[in-house]
């Protein structure tokens, strides 16, 4: 079963149709690179996956669970948009690294990593306490051993959480900072870091939430050329440790090396999809050919398209 | 009238001035936040109502508002409420000041809140934070840093504005100095009263400078 299954995603803003039916799927541990000229709808697609926008049509399923159905959302009495609790739960399947980092400027690197998960942990612990009390009550009523086992199983699901305690969370945050090579910057503020370092913090911050699928929206576009390498290196290492990722990027070479699949988008549709070899070496569509030619010219410096 | 006698009388008035100042801040700072939410809500009727109210309060003189708060309830209920109860005049002045300053503060807050980028809210959203967590842990701390300079100005203006309370006979420090002037024909207590304001505002300025420096641990 695919970890992510996206079917028929459509999205319009007013009268402009930005996504015109996007289908793709992603296996666990795979990396998909999404390329395409600007305005083709790549950001909008990622935002739909992270529920920052709500697709008008289409479905999103993660590990077989239907997370979103545009048709159902249209007629739903209580829209997902307005159901804060459910929305947060669904969002946590995904992580998103923004083009311009969006770190919290008033928090240290470590605090940036810890803020969301520690708030999450606190509310999880409260919920667990409530659930345990309920379970005890239910257990007292239960007579047979089988019933008790059943009850325990039922509540185990409710008590489950990402981190056992604050200690474990902190350890994970430290380990993650080590992975992105910034453990010695843990007490610095974002403004004291270079763009590349800031983006690596943003990646670490997303990782600590343990997303099933990590999305990147042009993670190196806001960086000076000499700083893109360090960020791409981190993403490469994540691939080696089997992180499932969707990377929107203009770095063609990177896409070719790292991605298992490449999607070329134009005007809200997937024009071309396949292995890097298929897309880069044997593109079938004229648009894809033209795009790739212009990009490789740009890379050679003969052309300066966007 | 000796220097120490004058000092004592002025100090008495200054106590009222300080109390009015502090209580106004205590109530207007949180009330301003509530008003700023009202002026930013998606619910249009409430938003227009709040903005209209803020517009009226900011567009009319505080002195007029003092008179309105002091006299209008009396006319409505046919008894001069604030003139009869103990400290009624002070309470009336406090109400007028709190409403007036809460409206000014709300506009400062609104500017601060609206200056936080959409990206901050979106970062919180994708990290699964609630709206409340987002506001209190991410938005508000950044707003506080941004509004310190305009709030400092407003608060220093408040120190001086408290002297308006004497139009409804609240005995503040200026009222005290004026009384001495009219009863004893002494001019210098007026200047002496001015010195109180200067020292007080000087201390506030130092405090705000200190706070601003404290908040300088990060840049945006
Ligand atoms: N919130 C929005 N409101 C209106 N139009 C939007 C909005 N977001 C994106 N668009 C439009 O959708 C199109 C695709 O944008 P985007 O997804 O950002 O493309 P890409 O990331 O591929 O450059 C653009 O024409 C853009 O102007
Ligand atoms: Mg984009």
Coordinates of C-alpha atoms and ligand atoms in Angstrom, one line a residue:
Chain A
X1 CA 0.0 0.0 0.0
X2 CA 1.3 3.4 -0.9
X3 CA 2.0 5.8 2.0
X4 CA 0.4 8.6 0.0
X5 CA -2.3 8.4 -2.6
X6 CA -3.4 11.7 -4.2
X7 CA -6.3 11.5 -6.7
X8 CA -7.9 14.1 -8.8
X9 CA -6.9 17.2 -6.8
X10 CA -8.5 20.3 -8.2
X11 CA -8.2 23.8 -6.8
X12 CA -9.4 27.2 -8.0
X13 CA -8.9 30.6 -6.6
X14 CA -11.9 32.6 -7.7
X15 CA -12.2 31.9 -11.4
X16 CA -8.6 30.8 -12.0
X17 CA -8.1 27.1 -11.9
X18 CA -4.7 26.5 -10.4
X19 CA -4.8 22.7 -10.0
X20 CA -6.7 20.8 -12.7
X21 CA -6.6 17.3 -11.5
X22 CA -3.4 16.0 -9.9
X23 CA -2.9 12.3 -9.3
X24 CA 0.2 10.6 -7.9
X25 CA 1.3 8.2 -5.3
X26 CA 4.3 7.8 -3.1
X27 CA 5.8 4.7 -1.5
X28 CA 7.3 4.7 2.0
X29 CA 10.9 5.9 1.9
X30 CA 10.5 7.3 -1.6
X31 CA 11.4 10.8 -2.7
X32 CA 9.4 12.7 -5.3
X33 CA 10.8 15.8 -6.9
X34 CA 8.3 18.2 -8.4
X35 CA 9.6 20.6 -11.0
X36 CA 8.0 23.1 -13.2
X37 CA 8.1 26.8 -14.1
X38 CA 6.8 29.2 -11.5
X39 CA 3.0 29.6 -11.4
X40 CA 2.4 26.0 -12.4
X41 CA 0.7 25.2 -9.1
X42 CA 3.5 23.4 -7.2
X43 CA 3.2 25.5 -4.0
X44 CA -0.6 25.2 -4.1
X45 CA -0.3 21.4 -4.3
X46 CA 1.9 21.2 -1.2
X47 CA -0.4 23.6 0.6
X48 CA -3.4 21.4 -0.2
X49 CA -1.5 18.4 1.2
X50 CA -0.8 20.3 4.4
X51 CA -4.3 21.6 4.6
X52 CA -3.2 25.2 4.4
X53 CA -5.6 25.3 1.4
X54 CA -8.5 22.9 0.9
X55 CA -8.8 21.2 -2.5
X56 CA -12.1 21.7 -4.2
X57 CA -12.1 18.1 -5.5
X58 CA -10.1 15.0 -5.1
X59 CA -8.9 12.8 -2.3
X60 CA -5.8 12.5 -0.2
X61 CA -5.1 9.2 1.6
X62 CA -2.2 8.4 3.9
X63 CA -1.3 4.7 4.5
X64 CA -4.8 3.7 3.2
X65 CA -6.6 6.1 5.5
X66 CA -8.7 8.6 3.6
X67 CA -7.7 12.0 5.1
X68 CA -9.5 14.3 2.8
X69 CA -12.2 14.1 0.2
X70 CA -13.1 17.3 -1.6
X71 CA -16.6 16.0 -2.6
X72 CA -17.4 15.1 1.1
X73 CA -16.0 18.4 2.3
X74 CA -18.2 20.3 -0.1
X75 CA -21.4 18.9 1.5
X76 CA -20.1 18.4 5.1
X77 CA -22.0 20.2 7.8
X78 CA -18.9 20.8 9.8
X79 CA -16.1 21.6 7.4
X80 CA -12.6 20.4 8.2
X81 CA -11.5 24.0 7.8
X82 CA -13.5 24.8 11.0
X83 CA -12.7 21.7 12.9
X84 CA -9.5 22.7 14.6
X85 CA -8.9 19.5 16.5
X86 CA -9.4 17.1 13.6
X87 CA -7.5 19.4 11.2
X88 CA -4.4 19.4 13.5
X89 CA -4.5 15.6 13.7
X90 CA -4.6 15.3 9.9
X91 CA -2.0 17.9 9.3
X92 CA 0.5 16.0 11.5
X93 CA 0.8 13.3 8.9
X94 CA 2.7 15.9 6.8
X95 CA 5.5 18.3 7.5
X96 CA 6.3 21.3 5.5
X97 CA 9.5 23.2 5.0
X98 CA 8.9 26.7 3.6
X99 CA 10.9 28.6 1.1
X100 CA 11.5 31.4 3.5
X101 CA 12.0 29.2 6.6
X102 CA 9.4 30.8 8.9
X103 CA 11.3 30.1 12.0
X104 CA 10.1 31.7 15.3
X105 CA 12.5 34.7 15.6
X106 CA 11.9 35.1 19.4
X107 CA 12.9 31.5 20.2
X108 CA 16.3 29.9 20.2
X109 CA 17.1 27.1 17.8
X110 CA 16.3 24.5 20.5
X111 CA 13.1 26.3 21.5
X112 CA 12.0 26.4 17.8
X113 CA 12.3 22.6 17.7
X114 CA 10.6 22.1 21.1
X115 CA 7.7 24.5 21.0
X116 CA 5.0 22.6 19.1
X117 CA 5.9 19.1 20.3
X118 CA 6.1 20.1 23.9
X119 CA 2.7 21.7 23.8
X120 CA 1.5 18.6 22.1
X121 CA 3.0 16.4 24.7
X122 CA 1.5 18.3 27.5
X123 CA -2.0 18.0 26.1
X124 CA -1.3 14.3 25.2
X125 CA -0.3 13.7 28.8
X126 CA -3.5 15.3 30.1
X127 CA -5.6 13.2 27.7
X128 CA -3.7 10.0 28.7
X129 CA -4.5 10.7 32.4
X130 CA -8.1 11.0 31.6
X131 CA -8.1 7.9 29.5
X132 CA -6.4 5.9 32.2
X133 CA -9.0 6.8 34.7
X134 CA -11.7 5.8 32.2
X135 CA -9.9 2.6 31.6
X136 CA -9.7 1.8 35.3
X137 CA -13.4 2.3 35.7
X138 CA -14.1 0.1 32.7
X139 CA -11.8 -2.6 34.0
X140 CA -13.6 -2.7 37.3
X141 CA -16.8 -3.4 35.5
X142 CA -15.4 -6.0 33.3
X143 CA -15.7 -9.6 34.5
X144 CA -13.8 -11.9 32.1
X145 CA -10.1 -11.7 31.2
X146 CA -11.0 -11.4 27.6
X147 CA -13.1 -8.4 28.2
X148 CA -10.3 -6.8 30.2
X149 CA -7.8 -7.5 27.4
X150 CA -10.2 -5.9 24.9
X151 CA -10.6 -2.8 27.1
X152 CA -6.8 -2.5 27.4
X153 CA -6.4 -2.7 23.7
X154 CA -9.0 -0.1 23.1
X155 CA -7.4 2.4 25.5
X156 CA -3.9 1.7 24.4
X157 CA -4.8 3.5 21.2
X158 CA -6.0 6.5 23.1
X159 CA -2.9 6.7 25.3
X160 CA -0.5 6.4 22.5
X161 CA 1.7 9.5 21.9
X162 CA 4.8 10.5 20.0
X163 CA 7.0 11.0 23.1
X164 CA 6.9 9.3 26.4
X165 CA 8.0 12.4 28.3
X166 CA 9.8 15.7 28.0
X167 CA 13.1 14.0 28.5
X168 CA 12.6 11.8 25.4
X169 CA 11.4 14.7 23.4
X170 CA 14.5 16.8 24.3
X171 CA 16.8 13.9 23.4
X172 CA 15.1 13.5 20.0
X173 CA 15.4 17.3 19.4
X174 CA 19.1 17.1 20.2
X175 CA 19.7 14.1 18.0
X176 CA 17.9 15.9 15.2
X177 CA 20.0 19.0 15.6
X178 CA 23.0 16.8 15.4
X179 CA 21.7 15.3 12.2
X180 CA 21.5 18.6 10.5
X181 CA 24.8 19.6 12.0
X182 CA 23.6 22.4 14.2
X183 CA 23.9 21.1 17.8
X184 CA 26.4 23.8 18.7
X185 CA 23.9 26.5 17.6
X186 CA 21.1 25.2 19.9
X187 CA 21.1 28.3 22.0
X188 CA 21.4 30.8 19.2
X189 CA 18.5 32.8 17.8
X190 CA 17.6 32.5 14.1
X191 CA 18.8 36.0 13.4
X192 CA 22.3 34.9 14.3
X193 CA 22.3 32.1 11.7
X194 CA 23.0 32.1 8.0
X195 CA 20.1 31.3 5.6
X196 CA 21.4 27.8 5.1
X197 CA 21.6 27.2 8.8
X198 CA 18.1 28.6 9.3
X199 CA 16.7 26.3 6.7
X200 CA 18.4 23.4 8.4
X201 CA 16.7 24.4 11.7
X202 CA 13.4 24.5 9.9
X203 CA 14.0 21.0 8.6
X204 CA 14.9 19.8 12.0
X205 CA 11.8 21.5 13.5
X206 CA 9.6 19.6 11.0
X207 CA 11.4 16.3 11.7
X208 CA 10.8 16.4 15.4
X209 CA 7.1 16.2 14.7
X210 CA 7.7 12.8 13.1
X211 CA 5.7 13.4 10.0
X212 CA 4.9 10.5 7.7
X213 CA 5.7 12.6 4.7
X214 CA 8.0 15.7 4.7
X215 CA 7.3 18.3 2.0
X216 CA 9.7 21.0 0.9
X217 CA 8.7 24.0 -1.1
X218 CA 11.8 25.2 -2.9
X219 CA 13.9 24.9 0.2
X220 CA 16.9 26.5 -1.4
X221 CA 15.3 29.3 -3.5
X222 CA 15.8 32.0 -0.9
X223 CA 19.4 31.1 -0.3
X224 CA 22.6 32.4 -1.7
X225 CA 24.0 29.9 -4.2
X226 CA 26.9 29.0 -1.9
X227 CA 24.5 28.0 0.8
X228 CA 22.2 25.7 -1.2
X229 CA 24.7 22.8 -0.9
X230 CA 24.5 22.3 2.9
X231 CA 20.6 22.2 2.7
X232 CA 20.6 19.7 -0.2
X233 CA 23.1 17.6 1.7
X234 CA 20.7 17.3 4.6
X235 CA 17.9 16.3 2.3
X236 CA 20.1 13.7 0.7
X237 CA 21.0 12.3 4.2
X238 CA 17.3 12.2 5.0
X239 CA 16.7 10.1 2.0
X240 CA 19.4 7.7 3.1
X241 CA 17.6 7.2 6.4
X242 CA 14.3 6.4 4.4
X243 CA 12.4 9.7 5.1
X244 CA 9.5 9.9 2.7
X245 CA 9.7 13.3 1.0
X246 CA 8.1 15.5 -1.7
X247 CA 10.6 18.1 -2.8
X248 CA 9.5 21.0 -5.0
X249 CA 12.8 22.3 -6.5
X250 CA 14.5 24.2 -9.2
X251 CA 17.7 22.3 -8.6
X252 CA 17.6 19.9 -11.6
X253 CA 20.8 18.1 -10.8
X254 CA 19.6 17.5 -7.3
X255 CA 16.2 16.2 -8.5
X256 CA 18.0 13.8 -10.9
X257 CA 20.3 12.4 -8.2
X258 CA 18.0 12.1 -5.3
X259 CA 14.5 11.6 -6.5
X260 CA 13.0 8.2 -7.1
X261 CA 10.3 9.8 -9.2
X262 CA 10.1 13.2 -10.9
X263 CA 6.9 15.0 -11.6
X264 CA 6.9 17.9 -14.1
X265 CA 4.0 20.2 -13.6
X266 CA 2.7 22.9 -16.1
X267 CA -0.4 24.9 -15.8
X268 CA -1.9 22.9 -13.0
X269 CA -1.5 19.4 -14.6
X270 CA 1.2 16.8 -14.4
X271 CA 2.7 16.9 -17.9
X272 CA 5.3 14.3 -17.3
X273 CA 6.0 11.8 -14.6
X274 CA 8.4 8.9 -14.2
X275 CA 11.9 8.0 -13.0
X276 CA 14.5 10.8 -13.2
X277 CA 15.9 9.0 -16.3
X278 CA 12.5 9.0 -18.0
X279 CA 11.7 12.6 -17.3
X280 CA 15.1 14.1 -17.8
X281 CA 16.5 12.0 -20.6
X282 CA 13.4 10.9 -22.5
X283 CA 10.7 13.4 -21.9
X284 CA 7.6 12.8 -24.1
X285 CA 5.7 16.1 -23.8
X286 CA 6.8 19.1 -25.8
X287 CA 6.4 21.4 -22.8
X288 CA 8.6 19.2 -20.7
X289 CA 11.3 19.2 -23.4
X290 CA 11.2 23.0 -23.7
X291 CA 11.3 23.5 -19.9
X292 CA 14.2 21.1 -19.5
X293 CA 16.1 22.8 -22.3
X294 CA 15.6 26.2 -20.8
X295 CA 16.7 24.9 -17.3
X296 CA 19.8 23.3 -18.6
X297 CA 20.7 26.5 -20.5
X298 CA 20.1 28.4 -17.3
X299 CA 22.4 26.1 -15.5
X300 CA 25.1 26.7 -18.1
X301 CA 24.5 30.4 -17.6
X302 CA 23.5 31.1 -21.2
X303 CA 20.0 32.0 -20.1
X304 CA 18.7 33.6 -17.0
X305 CA 15.1 32.5 -16.9
X306 CA 13.6 33.1 -13.4
Chain B
X1 CA 3.5 78.6 53.4
X2 CA 6.7 76.7 53.9
X3 CA 8.4 74.5 51.3
X4 CA 7.6 71.4 53.4
X5 CA 3.9 72.3 53.6
X6 CA 3.7 72.8 49.9
X7 CA 5.5 69.5 49.3
X8 CA 3.1 67.7 51.5
X9 CA 0.1 69.1 49.7
X10 CA 1.6 68.4 46.3
X11 CA 2.5 64.9 47.3
X12 CA -1.0 64.3 48.3
X13 CA -2.2 65.3 44.9
X14 CA 0.6 63.4 43.3
X15 CA -0.6 60.2 45.0
X16 CA -4.0 60.6 43.2
X17 CA -2.2 61.3 40.0
X18 CA -0.1 58.1 40.4
X19 CA -3.1 56.0 41.3
X20 CA -5.0 57.2 38.3
X21 CA -2.0 56.5 36.1
X22 CA -1.4 53.0 37.4
X23 CA -5.1 51.9 37.6
X24 CA -5.6 53.2 34.0
X25 CA -2.7 51.0 32.8
X26 CA -3.9 48.0 34.8
X27 CA -7.3 48.1 33.1
X28 CA -6.6 49.6 29.7
X29 CA -3.8 47.3 28.7
X30 CA -5.9 44.1 28.8
X31 CA -9.1 45.9 27.7
X32 CA -7.2 47.3 24.7
X33 CA -6.3 43.7 23.7
X34 CA -10.0 42.7 23.7
X35 CA -10.9 45.8 21.7
X36 CA -8.2 45.0 19.2
X37 CA -9.7 41.5 18.7
X38 CA -13.0 43.2 18.2
X39 CA -11.6 45.5 15.5
X40 CA -10.0 42.5 13.7
X41 CA -12.8 39.9 14.0
X42 CA -14.1 38.2 10.9
X43 CA -17.6 38.9 12.2
X44 CA -18.3 42.1 10.3
X45 CA -21.0 43.8 12.5
X46 CA -18.8 43.5 15.6
X47 CA -15.8 44.7 13.7
X48 CA -17.5 47.8 12.3
X49 CA -19.1 48.5 15.7
X50 CA -15.7 48.3 17.4
X51 CA -13.9 50.4 14.8
X52 CA -16.7 53.0 15.0
X53 CA -16.4 53.2 18.7
X54 CA -12.6 53.5 18.6
X55 CA -12.9 56.2 15.9
X56 CA -15.3 58.2 18.1
X57 CA -13.0 57.9 21.2
X58 CA -9.9 58.8 19.3
X59 CA -11.6 61.6 17.4
X60 CA -12.9 63.5 20.4
X61 CA -11.1 65.3 23.3
X62 CA -10.5 63.3 26.4
X63 CA -11.8 66.3 28.4
X64 CA -15.2 66.0 26.7
X65 CA -15.2 62.3 27.5
X66 CA -14.5 63.0 31.2
X67 CA -17.6 65.3 31.3
X68 CA -19.7 62.7 29.5
X69 CA -18.8 59.9 31.9
X70 CA -19.2 62.2 34.9
X71 CA -22.5 63.8 34.0
X72 CA -24.4 61.6 31.6
X73 CA -25.2 58.6 33.9
X74 CA -26.5 61.1 36.4
X75 CA -28.9 62.6 33.9
X76 CA -30.1 59.1 32.8
X77 CA -30.8 57.9 36.2
X78 CA -31.8 61.2 37.6
X79 CA -29.2 61.2 40.4
X80 CA -25.7 62.4 40.1
X81 CA -24.1 59.0 40.8
X82 CA -20.5 60.0 40.7
X83 CA -20.9 63.2 42.7
X84 CA -22.5 61.4 45.6
X85 CA -20.6 58.2 46.2
X86 CA -17.3 58.3 47.9
X87 CA -14.4 58.8 45.5
X88 CA -17.0 59.0 42.7
X89 CA -15.1 61.7 40.9
X90 CA -12.0 59.6 40.8
X91 CA -14.0 56.5 39.6
X92 CA -15.6 58.6 36.8
X93 CA -12.2 59.9 35.8
X94 CA -10.7 56.4 35.9
X95 CA -13.5 55.0 33.6
X96 CA -13.0 57.8 31.1
X97 CA -9.2 57.2 31.1
X98 CA -9.5 53.5 30.8
X99 CA -11.9 53.7 27.8
X100 CA -9.9 56.3 26.1
X101 CA -6.5 54.7 26.6
X102 CA -7.8 51.2 25.8
X103 CA -8.9 52.5 22.4
X104 CA -5.5 54.0 21.7
X105 CA -3.8 50.8 22.9
X106 CA -6.1 48.7 20.8
X107 CA -4.9 50.5 17.7
X108 CA -1.3 49.9 18.6
X109 CA -1.9 46.2 19.3
X110 CA -3.8 45.9 16.0
X111 CA -0.8 47.4 14.1
X112 CA 1.5 45.0 15.9
X113 CA -0.6 41.9 15.4
X114 CA -1.2 42.7 11.7
X115 CA 2.5 43.1 11.2
X116 CA 3.2 39.5 12.1
X117 CA 3.7 37.6 8.8
X118 CA 1.3 35.0 7.5
X119 CA 4.2 32.6 7.5
X120 CA 4.4 32.6 11.3
X121 CA 0.8 31.4 11.5
X122 CA 1.3 28.9 8.7
X123 CA 4.4 27.5 10.4
X124 CA 2.4 27.0 13.6
X125 CA -0.5 25.4 11.7
X126 CA 1.7 22.8 10.0
X127 CA 3.3 22.0 13.3
X128 CA -0.2 21.2 14.7
X129 CA -0.5 24.1 17.1
X130 CA -3.9 25.4 18.1
X131 CA -5.0 29.0 17.5
X132 CA -4.6 29.8 21.1
X133 CA -1.1 28.4 21.3
X134 CA -0.2 30.2 18.1
X135 CA -1.3 33.5 19.5
X136 CA 0.2 33.3 23.0
X137 CA 3.4 31.5 22.2
X138 CA 4.3 32.9 18.8
X139 CA 2.3 36.0 17.9
X140 CA 2.0 37.9 21.2
X141 CA 5.7 37.7 22.3
X142 CA 6.7 39.2 18.9
X143 CA 3.9 41.8 19.1
X144 CA 5.1 42.9 22.5
X145 CA 8.6 43.7 21.2
X146 CA 7.2 45.7 18.3
X147 CA 4.8 47.8 20.3
X148 CA 7.1 48.8 23.1
X149 CA 8.2 52.1 21.4
X150 CA 4.7 53.3 20.5
X151 CA 3.3 52.1 23.9
X152 CA 6.1 54.1 25.7
X153 CA 5.0 57.3 24.0
X154 CA 1.4 56.6 24.8
X155 CA 2.1 55.9 28.5
X156 CA 4.2 59.0 28.9
X157 CA 1.3 61.0 27.4
X158 CA -1.0 59.3 29.9
X159 CA 1.2 60.7 32.8
X160 CA 0.5 64.2 31.6
X161 CA -3.1 63.6 30.6
X162 CA -4.0 62.6 34.2
X163 CA -4.0 66.3 35.0
X164 CA -7.2 66.6 32.9
X165 CA -9.0 64.8 35.7
X166 CA -9.3 68.0 37.6
X167 CA -12.0 69.3 35.2
X168 CA -14.3 67.0 37.2
X169 CA -12.6 68.1 40.5
X170 CA -10.4 65.1 41.0
X171 CA -7.7 66.5 43.3
X172 CA -4.5 65.7 41.4
X173 CA -1.2 67.4 41.8
X174 CA -2.0 70.3 39.4
X175 CA -5.3 70.9 41.2
X176 CA -3.3 71.0 44.5
X177 CA -0.8 73.5 43.0
X178 CA -3.6 75.6 41.6
X179 CA -5.3 75.7 44.9
X180 CA -2.2 77.1 46.6
X181 CA -1.9 79.6 43.8
X182 CA -5.4 80.9 44.2
X183 CA -5.5 80.9 48.0
X184 CA -1.9 82.0 48.8
X185 CA -0.9 83.7 45.6
X186 CA 2.2 81.5 45.3
X187 CA 3.4 80.9 41.8
X188 CA 6.4 78.6 42.4
X189 CA 4.4 75.4 43.5
X190 CA 3.1 75.3 39.9
X191 CA 6.7 74.9 38.7
X192 CA 7.4 72.5 41.6
X193 CA 4.5 70.4 40.3
X194 CA 6.0 70.4 36.9
X195 CA 9.2 69.0 38.4
X196 CA 7.2 66.0 39.7
X197 CA 6.1 65.2 36.2
X198 CA 9.6 65.6 34.8
X199 CA 11.1 63.3 37.3
X200 CA 8.3 60.7 36.9
X201 CA 8.5 60.7 33.1
X202 CA 12.3 60.7 33.3
X203 CA 12.1 57.5 35.3
X204 CA 9.6 56.0 32.9
X205 CA 11.8 56.8 30.0
X206 CA 14.7 55.0 31.7
X207 CA 12.5 52.0 32.4
X208 CA 11.3 51.8 28.8
X209 CA 14.8 52.1 27.5
X210 CA 15.8 49.3 29.8
X211 CA 12.9 47.1 28.6
X212 CA 13.6 47.8 25.0
X213 CA 17.2 46.8 25.5
X214 CA 16.0 43.6 27.3
X215 CA 13.8 42.8 24.2
X216 CA 16.8 43.2 21.9
X217 CA 17.9 39.7 22.3
X218 CA 16.6 38.9 18.8
X219 CA 16.2 40.9 15.6
X220 CA 13.5 40.2 13.1
Ligands
LIG1 N1 -4.2 32.5 -2.4 C1 -4.2 32.7 -3.8 N2 -5.1 33.5 -4.3 C2 -5.2 33.6 -5.7 N3 -4.3 33.1 -6.5 C3 -3.4 32.3 -6.1 C4 -3.2 32.1 -4.6 N4 -2.2 31.2 -4.4 C5 -1.7 31.0 -5.7 N5 -2.4 31.6 -6.6 C6 -2.1 31.5 -8.1 O1 -2.0 30.2 -8.4 C7 -1.0 30.0 -9.4 C8 0.0 28.9 -9.0 O2 0.7 29.4 -7.9 P1 1.7 28.5 -7.1 O3 1.0 27.3 -6.6 O4 2.4 29.4 -6.1 O5 2.7 28.1 -8.2 P2 4.3 27.7 -8.1 O6 4.5 27.3 -6.7 O7 4.4 26.5 -9.1 O8 5.1 28.8 -8.6 C9 -0.4 31.4 -9.6 O9 -0.9 31.9 -10.8 C10 -0.8 32.2 -8.5 O10 -0.9 33.5 -8.8
LIG2 MG1 6.0 28.1 -5.4

